[in-house]
PDB file of C-alpha atoms and ligand atoms in Angstrom:
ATOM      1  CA  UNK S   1      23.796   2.400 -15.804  1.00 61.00           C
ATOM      2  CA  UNK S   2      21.539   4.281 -17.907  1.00 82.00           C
ATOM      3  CA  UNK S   3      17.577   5.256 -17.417  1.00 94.00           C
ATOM      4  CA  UNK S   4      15.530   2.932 -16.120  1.00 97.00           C
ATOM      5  CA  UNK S   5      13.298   1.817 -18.560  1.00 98.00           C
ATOM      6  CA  UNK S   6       9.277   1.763 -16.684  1.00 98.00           C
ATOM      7  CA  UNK S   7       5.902   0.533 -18.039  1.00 98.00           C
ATOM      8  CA  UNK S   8       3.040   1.624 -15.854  1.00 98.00           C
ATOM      9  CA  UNK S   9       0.381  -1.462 -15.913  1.00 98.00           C
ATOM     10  CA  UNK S  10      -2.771   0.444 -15.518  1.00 98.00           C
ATOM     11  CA  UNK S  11      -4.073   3.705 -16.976  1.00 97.00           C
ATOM     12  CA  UNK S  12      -7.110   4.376 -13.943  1.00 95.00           C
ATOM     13  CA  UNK S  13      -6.029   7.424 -11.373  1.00 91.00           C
ATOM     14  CA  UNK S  14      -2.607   5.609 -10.006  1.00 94.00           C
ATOM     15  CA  UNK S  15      -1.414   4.422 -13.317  1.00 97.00           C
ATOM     16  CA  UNK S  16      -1.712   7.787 -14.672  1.00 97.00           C
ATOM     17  CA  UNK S  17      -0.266   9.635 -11.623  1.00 96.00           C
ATOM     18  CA  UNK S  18       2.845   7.296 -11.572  1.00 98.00           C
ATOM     19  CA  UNK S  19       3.623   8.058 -15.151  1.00 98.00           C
ATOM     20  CA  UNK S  20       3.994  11.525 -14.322  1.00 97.00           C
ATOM     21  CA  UNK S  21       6.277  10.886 -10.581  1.00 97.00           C
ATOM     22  CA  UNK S  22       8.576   8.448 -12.852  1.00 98.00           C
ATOM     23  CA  UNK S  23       8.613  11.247 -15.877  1.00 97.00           C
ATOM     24  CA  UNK S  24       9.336  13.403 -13.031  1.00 97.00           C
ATOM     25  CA  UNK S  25      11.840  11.126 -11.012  1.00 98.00           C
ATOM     26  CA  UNK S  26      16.114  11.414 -11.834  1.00 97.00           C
ATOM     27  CA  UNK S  27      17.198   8.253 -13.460  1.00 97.00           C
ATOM     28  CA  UNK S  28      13.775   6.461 -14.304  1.00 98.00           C
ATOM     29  CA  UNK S  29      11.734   6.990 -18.018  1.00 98.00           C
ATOM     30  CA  UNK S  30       8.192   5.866 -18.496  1.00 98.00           C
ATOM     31  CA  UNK S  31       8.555   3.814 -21.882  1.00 98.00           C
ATOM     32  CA  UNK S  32       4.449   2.692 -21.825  1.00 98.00           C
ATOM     33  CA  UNK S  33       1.197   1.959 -20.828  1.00 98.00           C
ATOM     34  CA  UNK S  34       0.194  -1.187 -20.486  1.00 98.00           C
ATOM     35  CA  UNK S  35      -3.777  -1.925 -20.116  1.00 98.00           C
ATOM     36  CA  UNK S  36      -5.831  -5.136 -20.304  1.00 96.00           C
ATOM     37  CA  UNK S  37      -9.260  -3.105 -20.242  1.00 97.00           C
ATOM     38  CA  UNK S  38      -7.807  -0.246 -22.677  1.00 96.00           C
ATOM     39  CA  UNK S  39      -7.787   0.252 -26.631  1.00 96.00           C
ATOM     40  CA  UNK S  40      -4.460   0.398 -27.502  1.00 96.00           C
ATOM     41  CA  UNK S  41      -3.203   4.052 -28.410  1.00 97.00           C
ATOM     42  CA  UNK S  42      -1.403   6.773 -26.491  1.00 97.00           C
ATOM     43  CA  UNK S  43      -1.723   8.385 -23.731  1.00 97.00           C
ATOM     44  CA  UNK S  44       0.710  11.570 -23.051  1.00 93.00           C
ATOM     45  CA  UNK S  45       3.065  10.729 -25.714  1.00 95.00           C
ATOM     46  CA  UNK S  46       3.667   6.935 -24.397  1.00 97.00           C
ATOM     47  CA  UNK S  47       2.096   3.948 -26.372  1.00 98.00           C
ATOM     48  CA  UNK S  48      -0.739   2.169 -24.683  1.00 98.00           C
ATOM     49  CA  UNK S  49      -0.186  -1.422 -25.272  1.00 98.00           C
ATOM     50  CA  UNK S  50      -3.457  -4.077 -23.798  1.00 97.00           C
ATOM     51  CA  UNK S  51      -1.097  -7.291 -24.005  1.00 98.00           C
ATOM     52  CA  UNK S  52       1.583  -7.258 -21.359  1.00 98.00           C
ATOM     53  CA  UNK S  53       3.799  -9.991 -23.184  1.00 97.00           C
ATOM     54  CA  UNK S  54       3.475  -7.954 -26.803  1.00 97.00           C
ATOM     55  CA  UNK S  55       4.426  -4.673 -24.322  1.00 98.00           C
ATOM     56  CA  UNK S  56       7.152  -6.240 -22.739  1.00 98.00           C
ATOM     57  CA  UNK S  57       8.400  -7.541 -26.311  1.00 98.00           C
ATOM     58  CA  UNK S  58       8.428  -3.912 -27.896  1.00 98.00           C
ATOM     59  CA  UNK S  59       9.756  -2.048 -24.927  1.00 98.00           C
ATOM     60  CA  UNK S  60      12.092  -4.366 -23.137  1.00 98.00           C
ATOM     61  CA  UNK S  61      11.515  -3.188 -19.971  1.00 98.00           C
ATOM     62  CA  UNK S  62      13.566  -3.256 -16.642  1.00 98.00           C
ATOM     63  CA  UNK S  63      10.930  -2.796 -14.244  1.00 98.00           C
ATOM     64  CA  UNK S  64       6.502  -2.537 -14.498  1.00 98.00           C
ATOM     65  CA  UNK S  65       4.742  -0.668 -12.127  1.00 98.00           C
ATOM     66  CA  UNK S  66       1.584  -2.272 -11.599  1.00 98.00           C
ATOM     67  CA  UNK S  67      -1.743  -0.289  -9.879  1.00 96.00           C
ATOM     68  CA  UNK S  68      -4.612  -2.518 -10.905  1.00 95.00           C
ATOM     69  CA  UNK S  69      -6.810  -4.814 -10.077  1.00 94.00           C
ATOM     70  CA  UNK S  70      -6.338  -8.411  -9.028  1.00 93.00           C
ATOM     71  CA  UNK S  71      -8.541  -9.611 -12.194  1.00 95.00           C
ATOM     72  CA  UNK S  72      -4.857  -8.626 -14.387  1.00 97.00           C
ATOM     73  CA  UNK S  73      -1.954  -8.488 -11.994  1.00 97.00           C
ATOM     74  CA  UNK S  74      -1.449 -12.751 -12.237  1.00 98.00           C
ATOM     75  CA  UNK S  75      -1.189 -12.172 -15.575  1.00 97.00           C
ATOM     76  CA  UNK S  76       1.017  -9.218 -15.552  1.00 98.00           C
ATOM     77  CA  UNK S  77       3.325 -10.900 -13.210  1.00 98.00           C
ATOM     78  CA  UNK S  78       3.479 -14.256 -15.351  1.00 98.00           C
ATOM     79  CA  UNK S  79       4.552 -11.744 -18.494  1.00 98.00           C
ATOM     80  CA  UNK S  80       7.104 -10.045 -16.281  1.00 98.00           C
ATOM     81  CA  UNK S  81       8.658 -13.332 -14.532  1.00 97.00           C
ATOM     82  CA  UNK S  82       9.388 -14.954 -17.626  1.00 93.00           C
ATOM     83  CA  UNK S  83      11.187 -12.309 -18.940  1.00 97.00           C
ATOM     84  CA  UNK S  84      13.478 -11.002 -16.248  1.00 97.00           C
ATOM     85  CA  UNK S  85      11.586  -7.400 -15.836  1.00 98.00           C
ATOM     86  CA  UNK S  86      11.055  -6.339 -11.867  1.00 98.00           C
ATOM     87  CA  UNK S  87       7.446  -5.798 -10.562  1.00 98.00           C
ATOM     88  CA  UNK S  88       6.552  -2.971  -8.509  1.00 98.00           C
ATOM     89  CA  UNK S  89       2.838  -4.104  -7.332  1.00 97.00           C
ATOM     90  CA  UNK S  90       0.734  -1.117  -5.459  1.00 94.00           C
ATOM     91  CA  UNK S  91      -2.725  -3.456  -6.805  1.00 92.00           C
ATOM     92  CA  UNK S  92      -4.961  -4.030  -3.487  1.00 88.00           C
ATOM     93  CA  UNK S  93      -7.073  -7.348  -2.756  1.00 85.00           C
ATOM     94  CA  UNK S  94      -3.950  -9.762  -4.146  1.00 90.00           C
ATOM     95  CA  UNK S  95      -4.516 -13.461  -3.037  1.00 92.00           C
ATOM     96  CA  UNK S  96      -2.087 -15.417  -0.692  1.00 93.00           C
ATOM     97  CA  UNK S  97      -1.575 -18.401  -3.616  1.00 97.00           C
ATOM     98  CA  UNK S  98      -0.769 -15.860  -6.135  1.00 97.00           C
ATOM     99  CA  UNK S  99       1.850 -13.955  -3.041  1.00 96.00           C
ATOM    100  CA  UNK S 100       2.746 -17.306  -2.717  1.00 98.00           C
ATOM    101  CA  UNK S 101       3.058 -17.969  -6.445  1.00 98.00           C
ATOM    102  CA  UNK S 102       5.119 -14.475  -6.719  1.00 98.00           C
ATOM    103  CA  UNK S 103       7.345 -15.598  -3.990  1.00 98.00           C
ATOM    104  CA  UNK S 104       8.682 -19.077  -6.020  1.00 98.00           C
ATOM    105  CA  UNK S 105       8.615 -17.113  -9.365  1.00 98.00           C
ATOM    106  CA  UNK S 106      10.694 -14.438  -8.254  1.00 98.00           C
ATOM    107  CA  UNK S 107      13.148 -16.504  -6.063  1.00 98.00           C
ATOM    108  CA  UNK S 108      13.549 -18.798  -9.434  1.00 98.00           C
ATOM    109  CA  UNK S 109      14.195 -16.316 -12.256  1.00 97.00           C
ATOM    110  CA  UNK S 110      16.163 -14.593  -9.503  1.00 97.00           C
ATOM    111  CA  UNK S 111      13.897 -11.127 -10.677  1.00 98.00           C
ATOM    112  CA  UNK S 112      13.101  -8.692  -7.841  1.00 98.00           C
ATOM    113  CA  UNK S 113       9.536  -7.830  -6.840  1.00 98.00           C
ATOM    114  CA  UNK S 114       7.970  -5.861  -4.221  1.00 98.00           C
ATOM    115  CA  UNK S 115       3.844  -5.832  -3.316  1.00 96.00           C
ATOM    116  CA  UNK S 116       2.728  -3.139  -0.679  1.00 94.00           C
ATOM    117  CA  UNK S 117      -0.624  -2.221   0.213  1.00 88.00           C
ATOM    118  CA  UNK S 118       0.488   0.876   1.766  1.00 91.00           C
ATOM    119  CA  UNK S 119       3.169   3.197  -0.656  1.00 95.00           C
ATOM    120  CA  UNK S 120       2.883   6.148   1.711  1.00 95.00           C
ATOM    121  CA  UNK S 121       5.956   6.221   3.671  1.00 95.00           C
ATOM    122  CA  UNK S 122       4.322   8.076   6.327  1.00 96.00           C
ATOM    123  CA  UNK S 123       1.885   5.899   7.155  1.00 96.00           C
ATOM    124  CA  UNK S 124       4.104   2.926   7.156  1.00 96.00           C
ATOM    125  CA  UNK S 125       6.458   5.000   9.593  1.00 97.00           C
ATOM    126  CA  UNK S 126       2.839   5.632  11.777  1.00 97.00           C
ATOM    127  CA  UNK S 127       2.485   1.798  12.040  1.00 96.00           C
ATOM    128  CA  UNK S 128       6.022   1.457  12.657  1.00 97.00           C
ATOM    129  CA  UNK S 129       6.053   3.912  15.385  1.00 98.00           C
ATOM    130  CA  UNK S 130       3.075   2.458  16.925  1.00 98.00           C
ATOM    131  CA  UNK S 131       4.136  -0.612  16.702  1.00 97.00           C
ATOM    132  CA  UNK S 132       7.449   0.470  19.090  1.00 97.00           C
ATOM    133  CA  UNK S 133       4.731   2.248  21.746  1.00 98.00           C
ATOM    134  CA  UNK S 134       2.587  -0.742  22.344  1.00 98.00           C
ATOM    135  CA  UNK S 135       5.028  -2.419  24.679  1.00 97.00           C
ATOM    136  CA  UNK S 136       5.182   1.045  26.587  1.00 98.00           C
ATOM    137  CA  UNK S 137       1.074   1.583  26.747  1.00 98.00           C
ATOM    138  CA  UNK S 138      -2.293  -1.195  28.465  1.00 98.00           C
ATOM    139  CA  UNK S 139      -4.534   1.364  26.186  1.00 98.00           C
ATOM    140  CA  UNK S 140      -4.677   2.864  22.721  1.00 98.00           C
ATOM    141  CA  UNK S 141      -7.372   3.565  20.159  1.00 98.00           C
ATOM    142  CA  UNK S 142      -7.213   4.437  16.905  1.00 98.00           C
ATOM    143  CA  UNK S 143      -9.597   7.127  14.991  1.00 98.00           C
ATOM    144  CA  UNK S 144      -9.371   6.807  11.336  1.00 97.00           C
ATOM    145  CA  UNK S 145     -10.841   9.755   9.181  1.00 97.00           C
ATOM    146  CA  UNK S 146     -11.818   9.413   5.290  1.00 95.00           C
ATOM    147  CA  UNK S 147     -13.974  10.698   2.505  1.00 93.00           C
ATOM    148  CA  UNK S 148     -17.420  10.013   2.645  1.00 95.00           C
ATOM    149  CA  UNK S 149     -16.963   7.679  -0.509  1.00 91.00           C
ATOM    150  CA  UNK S 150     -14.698   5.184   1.563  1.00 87.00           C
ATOM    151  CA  UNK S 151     -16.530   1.713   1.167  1.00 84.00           C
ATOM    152  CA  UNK S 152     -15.023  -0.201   3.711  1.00 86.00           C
ATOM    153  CA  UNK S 153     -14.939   0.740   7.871  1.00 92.00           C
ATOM    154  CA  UNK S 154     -13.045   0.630   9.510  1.00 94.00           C
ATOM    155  CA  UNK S 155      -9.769   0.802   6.908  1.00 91.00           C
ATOM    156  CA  UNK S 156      -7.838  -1.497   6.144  1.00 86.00           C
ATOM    157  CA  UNK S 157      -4.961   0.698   7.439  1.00 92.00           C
ATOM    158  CA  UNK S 158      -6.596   1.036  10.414  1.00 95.00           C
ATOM    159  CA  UNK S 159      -6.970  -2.409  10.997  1.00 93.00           C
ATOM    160  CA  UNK S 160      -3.711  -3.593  10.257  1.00 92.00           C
ATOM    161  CA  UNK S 161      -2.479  -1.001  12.709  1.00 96.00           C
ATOM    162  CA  UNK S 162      -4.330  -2.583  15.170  1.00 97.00           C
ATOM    163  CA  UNK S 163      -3.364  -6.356  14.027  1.00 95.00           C
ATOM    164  CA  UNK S 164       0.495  -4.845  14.201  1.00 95.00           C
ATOM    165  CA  UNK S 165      -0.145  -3.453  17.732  1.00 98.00           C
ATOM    166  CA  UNK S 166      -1.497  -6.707  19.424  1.00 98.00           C
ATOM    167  CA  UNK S 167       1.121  -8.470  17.762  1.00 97.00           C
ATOM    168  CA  UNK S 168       3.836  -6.023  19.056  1.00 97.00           C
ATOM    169  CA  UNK S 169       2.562  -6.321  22.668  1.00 98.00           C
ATOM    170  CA  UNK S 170       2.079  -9.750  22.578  1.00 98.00           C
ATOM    171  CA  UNK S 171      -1.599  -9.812  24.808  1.00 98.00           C
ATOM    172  CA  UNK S 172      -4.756  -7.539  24.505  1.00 98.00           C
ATOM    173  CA  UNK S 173      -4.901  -4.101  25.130  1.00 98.00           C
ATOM    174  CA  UNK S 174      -7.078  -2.811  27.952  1.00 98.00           C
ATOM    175  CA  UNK S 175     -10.475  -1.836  27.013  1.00 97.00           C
ATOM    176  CA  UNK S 176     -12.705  -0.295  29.172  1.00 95.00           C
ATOM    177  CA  UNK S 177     -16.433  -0.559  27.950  1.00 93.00           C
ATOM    178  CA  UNK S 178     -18.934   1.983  29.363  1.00 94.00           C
ATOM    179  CA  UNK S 179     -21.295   0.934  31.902  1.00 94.00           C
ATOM    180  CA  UNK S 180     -23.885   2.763  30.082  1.00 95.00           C
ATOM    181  CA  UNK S 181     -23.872   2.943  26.125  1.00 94.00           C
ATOM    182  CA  UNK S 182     -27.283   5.174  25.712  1.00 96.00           C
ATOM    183  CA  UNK S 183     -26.054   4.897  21.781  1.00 96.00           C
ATOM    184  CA  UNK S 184     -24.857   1.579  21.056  1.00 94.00           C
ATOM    185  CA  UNK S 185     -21.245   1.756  18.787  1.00 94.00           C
ATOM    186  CA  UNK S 186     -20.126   4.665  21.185  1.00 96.00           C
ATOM    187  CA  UNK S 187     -16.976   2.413  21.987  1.00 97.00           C
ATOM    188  CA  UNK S 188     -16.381   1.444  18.722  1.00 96.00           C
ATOM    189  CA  UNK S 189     -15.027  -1.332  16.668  1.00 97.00           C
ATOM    190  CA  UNK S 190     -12.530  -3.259  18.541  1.00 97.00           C
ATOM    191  CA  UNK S 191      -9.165  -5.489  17.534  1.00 97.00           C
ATOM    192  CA  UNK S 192      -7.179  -7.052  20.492  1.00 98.00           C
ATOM    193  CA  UNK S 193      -8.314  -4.597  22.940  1.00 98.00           C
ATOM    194  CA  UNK S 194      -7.753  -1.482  20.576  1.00 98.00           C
ATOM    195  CA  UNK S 195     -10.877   0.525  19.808  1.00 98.00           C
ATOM    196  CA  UNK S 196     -11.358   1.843  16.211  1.00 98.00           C
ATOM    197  CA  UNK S 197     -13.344   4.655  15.484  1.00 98.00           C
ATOM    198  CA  UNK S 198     -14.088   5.206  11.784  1.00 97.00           C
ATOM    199  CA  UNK S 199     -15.391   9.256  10.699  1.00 98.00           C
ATOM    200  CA  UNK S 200     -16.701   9.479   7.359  1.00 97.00           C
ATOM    201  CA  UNK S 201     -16.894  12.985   5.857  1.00 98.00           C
ATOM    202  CA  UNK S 202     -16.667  15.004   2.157  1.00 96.00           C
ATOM    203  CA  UNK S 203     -13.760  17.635   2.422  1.00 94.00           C
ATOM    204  CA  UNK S 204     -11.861  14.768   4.294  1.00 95.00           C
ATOM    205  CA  UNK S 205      -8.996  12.264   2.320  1.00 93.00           C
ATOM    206  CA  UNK S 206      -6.865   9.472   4.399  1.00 93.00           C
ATOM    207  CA  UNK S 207      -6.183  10.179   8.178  1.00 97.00           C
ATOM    208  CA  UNK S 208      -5.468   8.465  11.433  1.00 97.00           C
ATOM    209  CA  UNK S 209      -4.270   9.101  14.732  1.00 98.00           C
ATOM    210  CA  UNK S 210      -2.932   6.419  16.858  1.00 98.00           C
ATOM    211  CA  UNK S 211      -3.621   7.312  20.360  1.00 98.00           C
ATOM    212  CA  UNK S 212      -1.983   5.754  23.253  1.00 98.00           C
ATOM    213  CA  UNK S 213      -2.862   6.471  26.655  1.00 98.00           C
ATOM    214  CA  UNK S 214      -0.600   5.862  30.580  1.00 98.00           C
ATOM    215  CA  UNK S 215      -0.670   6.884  33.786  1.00 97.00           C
ATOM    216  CA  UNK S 216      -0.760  11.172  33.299  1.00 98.00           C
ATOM    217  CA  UNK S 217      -0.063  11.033  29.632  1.00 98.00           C
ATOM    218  CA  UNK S 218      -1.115  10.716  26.457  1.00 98.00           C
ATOM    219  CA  UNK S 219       0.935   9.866  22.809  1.00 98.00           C
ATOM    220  CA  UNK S 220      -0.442  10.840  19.420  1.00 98.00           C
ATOM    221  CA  UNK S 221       0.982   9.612  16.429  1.00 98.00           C
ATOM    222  CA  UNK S 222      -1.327  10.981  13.610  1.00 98.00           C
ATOM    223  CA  UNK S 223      -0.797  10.970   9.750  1.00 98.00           C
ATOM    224  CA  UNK S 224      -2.612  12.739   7.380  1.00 97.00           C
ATOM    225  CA  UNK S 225      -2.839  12.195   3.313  1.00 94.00           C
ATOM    226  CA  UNK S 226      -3.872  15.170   1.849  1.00 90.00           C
ATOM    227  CA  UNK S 227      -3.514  13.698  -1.634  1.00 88.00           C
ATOM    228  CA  UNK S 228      -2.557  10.562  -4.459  1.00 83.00           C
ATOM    229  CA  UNK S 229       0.985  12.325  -5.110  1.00 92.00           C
ATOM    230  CA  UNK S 230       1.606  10.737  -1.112  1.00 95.00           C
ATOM    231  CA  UNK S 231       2.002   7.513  -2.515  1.00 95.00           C
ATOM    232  CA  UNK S 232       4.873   8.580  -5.325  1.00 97.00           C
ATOM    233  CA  UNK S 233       7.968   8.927  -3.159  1.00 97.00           C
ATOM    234  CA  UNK S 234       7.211   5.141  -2.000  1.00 97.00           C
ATOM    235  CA  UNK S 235       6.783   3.961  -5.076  1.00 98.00           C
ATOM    236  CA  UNK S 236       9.821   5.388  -6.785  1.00 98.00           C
ATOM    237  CA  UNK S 237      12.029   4.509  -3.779  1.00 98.00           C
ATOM    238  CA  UNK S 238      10.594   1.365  -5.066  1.00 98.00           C
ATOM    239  CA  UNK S 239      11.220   1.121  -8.178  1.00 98.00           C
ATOM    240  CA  UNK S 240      15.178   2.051  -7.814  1.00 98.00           C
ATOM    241  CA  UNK S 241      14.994  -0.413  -4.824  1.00 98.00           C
ATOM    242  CA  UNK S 242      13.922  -3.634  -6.471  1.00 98.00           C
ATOM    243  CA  UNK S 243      16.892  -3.219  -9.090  1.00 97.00           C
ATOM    244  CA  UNK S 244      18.813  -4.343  -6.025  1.00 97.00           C
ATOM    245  CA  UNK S 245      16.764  -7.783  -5.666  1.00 98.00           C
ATOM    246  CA  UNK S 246      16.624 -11.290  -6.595  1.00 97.00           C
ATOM    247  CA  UNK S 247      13.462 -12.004  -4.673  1.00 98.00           C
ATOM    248  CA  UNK S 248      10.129 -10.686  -3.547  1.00 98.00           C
ATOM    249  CA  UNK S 249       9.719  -8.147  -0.688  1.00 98.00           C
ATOM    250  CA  UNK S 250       6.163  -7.578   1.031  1.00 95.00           C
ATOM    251  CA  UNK S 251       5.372  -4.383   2.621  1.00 94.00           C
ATOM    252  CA  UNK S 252       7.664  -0.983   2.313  1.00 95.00           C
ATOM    253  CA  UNK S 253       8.177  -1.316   5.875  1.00 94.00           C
ATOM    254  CA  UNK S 254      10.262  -4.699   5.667  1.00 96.00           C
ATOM    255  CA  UNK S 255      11.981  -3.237   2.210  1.00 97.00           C
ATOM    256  CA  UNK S 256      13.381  -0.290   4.295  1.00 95.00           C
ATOM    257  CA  UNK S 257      13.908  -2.347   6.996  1.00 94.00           C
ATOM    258  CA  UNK S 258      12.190  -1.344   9.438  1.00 92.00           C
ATOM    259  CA  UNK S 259      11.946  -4.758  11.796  1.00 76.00           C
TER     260      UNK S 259
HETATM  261  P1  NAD A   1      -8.702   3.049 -11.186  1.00 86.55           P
HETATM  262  O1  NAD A   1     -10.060   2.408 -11.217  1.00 86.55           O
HETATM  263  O2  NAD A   1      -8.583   4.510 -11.459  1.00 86.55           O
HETATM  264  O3  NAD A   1      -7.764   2.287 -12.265  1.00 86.55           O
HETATM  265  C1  NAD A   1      -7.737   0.877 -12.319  1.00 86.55           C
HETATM  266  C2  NAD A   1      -6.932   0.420 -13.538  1.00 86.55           C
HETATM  267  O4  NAD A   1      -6.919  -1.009 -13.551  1.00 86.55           O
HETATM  268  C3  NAD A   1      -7.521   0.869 -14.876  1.00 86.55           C
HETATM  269  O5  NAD A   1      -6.466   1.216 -15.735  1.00 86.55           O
HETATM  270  C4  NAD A   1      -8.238  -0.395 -15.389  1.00 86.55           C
HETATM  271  O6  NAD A   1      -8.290  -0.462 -16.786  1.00 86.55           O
HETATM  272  C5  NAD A   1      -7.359  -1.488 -14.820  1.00 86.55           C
HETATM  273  N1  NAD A   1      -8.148  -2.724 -14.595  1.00 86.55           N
HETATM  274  C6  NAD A   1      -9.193  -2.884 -13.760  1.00 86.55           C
HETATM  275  N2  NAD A   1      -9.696  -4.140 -13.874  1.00 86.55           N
HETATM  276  C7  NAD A   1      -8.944  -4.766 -14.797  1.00 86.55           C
HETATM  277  C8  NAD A   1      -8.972  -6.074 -15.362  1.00 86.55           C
HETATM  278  N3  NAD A   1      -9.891  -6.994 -14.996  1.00 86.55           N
HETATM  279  N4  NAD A   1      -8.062  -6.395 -16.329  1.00 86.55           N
HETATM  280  C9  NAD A   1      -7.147  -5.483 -16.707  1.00 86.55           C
HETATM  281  N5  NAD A   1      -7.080  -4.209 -16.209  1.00 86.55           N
HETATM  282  C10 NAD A   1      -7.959  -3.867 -15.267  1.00 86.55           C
HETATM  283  O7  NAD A   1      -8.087   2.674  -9.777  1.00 86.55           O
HETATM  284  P2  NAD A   1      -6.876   3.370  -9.000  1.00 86.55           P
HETATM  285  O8  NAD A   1      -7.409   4.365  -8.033  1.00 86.55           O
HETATM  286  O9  NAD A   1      -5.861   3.795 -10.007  1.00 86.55           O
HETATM  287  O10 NAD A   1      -6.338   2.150  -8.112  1.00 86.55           O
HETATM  288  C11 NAD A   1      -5.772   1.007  -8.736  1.00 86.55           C
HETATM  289  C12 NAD A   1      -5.323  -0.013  -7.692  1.00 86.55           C
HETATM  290  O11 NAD A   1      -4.317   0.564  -6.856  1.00 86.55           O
HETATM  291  C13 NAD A   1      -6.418  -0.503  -6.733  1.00 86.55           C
HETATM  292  O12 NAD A   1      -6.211  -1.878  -6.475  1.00 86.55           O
HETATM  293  C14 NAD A   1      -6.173   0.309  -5.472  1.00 86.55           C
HETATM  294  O13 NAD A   1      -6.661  -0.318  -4.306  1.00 86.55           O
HETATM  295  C15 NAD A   1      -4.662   0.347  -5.490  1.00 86.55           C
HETATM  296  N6  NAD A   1      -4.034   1.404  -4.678  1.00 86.55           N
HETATM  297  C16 NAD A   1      -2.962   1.030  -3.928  1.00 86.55           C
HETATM  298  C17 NAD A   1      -2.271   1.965  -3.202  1.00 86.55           C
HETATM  299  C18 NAD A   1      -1.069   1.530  -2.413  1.00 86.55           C
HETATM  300  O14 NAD A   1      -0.464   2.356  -1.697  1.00 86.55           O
HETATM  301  N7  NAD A   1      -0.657   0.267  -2.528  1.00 86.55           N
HETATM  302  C19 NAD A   1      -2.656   3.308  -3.228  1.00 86.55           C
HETATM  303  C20 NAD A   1      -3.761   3.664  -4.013  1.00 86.55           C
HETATM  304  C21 NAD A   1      -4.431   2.697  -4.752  1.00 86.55           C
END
């Protein structure tokens, strides 16, 4: 087989960054840009198309890597479907109906597709891990650390780390309030029995330590993203990945298997 042939929907921070992991990655070639909000051009030697079917036409395509924004990725997908080209999706806030949508497309032009929220392997291995611990611990909390910038606490990492723990241990953690809370919010958020302590600071990026806590122990599982290149390995593994499929995956976790 030879190179395989990638447009990069999106030309914002990740679009631009994955251009340069698949330039840089054995076996995969950025052919273009493709941008609904862009004039159409260049950008580092690769045309910048702002029609995904006219892109699709010029380039043919095997796969599109798509960081976005939920206003274009419908579109994108609809573009890609009908034409047999695979859809790596990194694009945040996607709805259920158009998951749903995805899920009937794929399955029908028999076209691989994977959507993850999360391309950084290690935090899907952090989740993973503490997903396997819950059974073994009554307490954890979870302190997540970002950039002062962050709009949303606590993250949505964090969260679903704590959605993935309940779920794992089947009942509520054990959470022992204070009997005095001076402060109120000293405890935290909480999610079936897990506390969730959100620190915002400048100099900081995307952390979190999972802390679980027994009789005369503790267990730490902590990750720590100390930059956007994190997310590349995931999303390359990706891209050679959905070759492979004839349907849609969700989450990195269930395309590496990790049950
Ligand atoms: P960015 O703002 O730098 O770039 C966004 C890109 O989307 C731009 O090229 C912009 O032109 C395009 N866009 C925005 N609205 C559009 C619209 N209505 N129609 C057509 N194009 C539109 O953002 P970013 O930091 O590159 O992040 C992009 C997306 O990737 C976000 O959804 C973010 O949450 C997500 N993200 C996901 C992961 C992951 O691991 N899955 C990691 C980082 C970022």
């Amino acid at each position: 087989m030879g190179e395989l042939r990638v447009v990069v929907s999106g030309s914002g921070r990740m679009g631009r960054q994955v251009a340069a992991a698949v330039g840089d990655a054995d076996g995969l070639a950025a052919v273009a840009f493709v941008d609904g909000l862009a004039q159409e051009g260049e950008i580092d030697g690769l045309p910048l198309f702002n029609d995904a079917n006219r892109c699709f036409g010029a380039v043919a395509p095997d796969v599109v890597i798509d960081f976005t924004n939920m206003a274009w990725t419908p579109a994108l997908a609809e573009a890609a479907m009908g034409r047999g080209v695979r859809m790596v999706i990194g694009t945040t806030g996607l709805s259920s109906d158009f998951t749903a949508w995805l899920e009937a497309a794929a399955a029908q032009h028999k076209t691989g597709a994977v959507v993850a929220a999360n391309f950084a392997i290690g935090a899907v291995l952090m989740m993973h891990f503490a997903r396997q611990a819950s059974r073994f611990f009554d307490n954890a909390e979870i302190i997540e650390l970002h950039h002062d910038q962050k709009v949303d606490s606590p993250s949505g990492t964090a969260k679903t780390t704590a959605e993935l723990m309940r779920a794992a241990k089947g009942h509520d953690f054990r959470h022992p309030n204070s009997e005095k809370e001076p402060l109120p919010g000293a405890r935290g958020a909480e999610y079936g029995g897990v506390a969730i302590h959100s620190v915002r600071l400048p100099g900081l990026v995307a952390h979190q330590e999972v802390i679980f806590g027994g009789l005369g122990q503790t267990l730490t599982i902590r990750h720590d993203t100390t930059g956007r290149e994190s997310f590349m390995p995931g999303v390359i593994a990706a891209a050679r990945a959905v070759m492979e499929l004839d349907h849609l995956v969700v989450g990195l976790d269930a395309l590496f298997g990790l049950g």
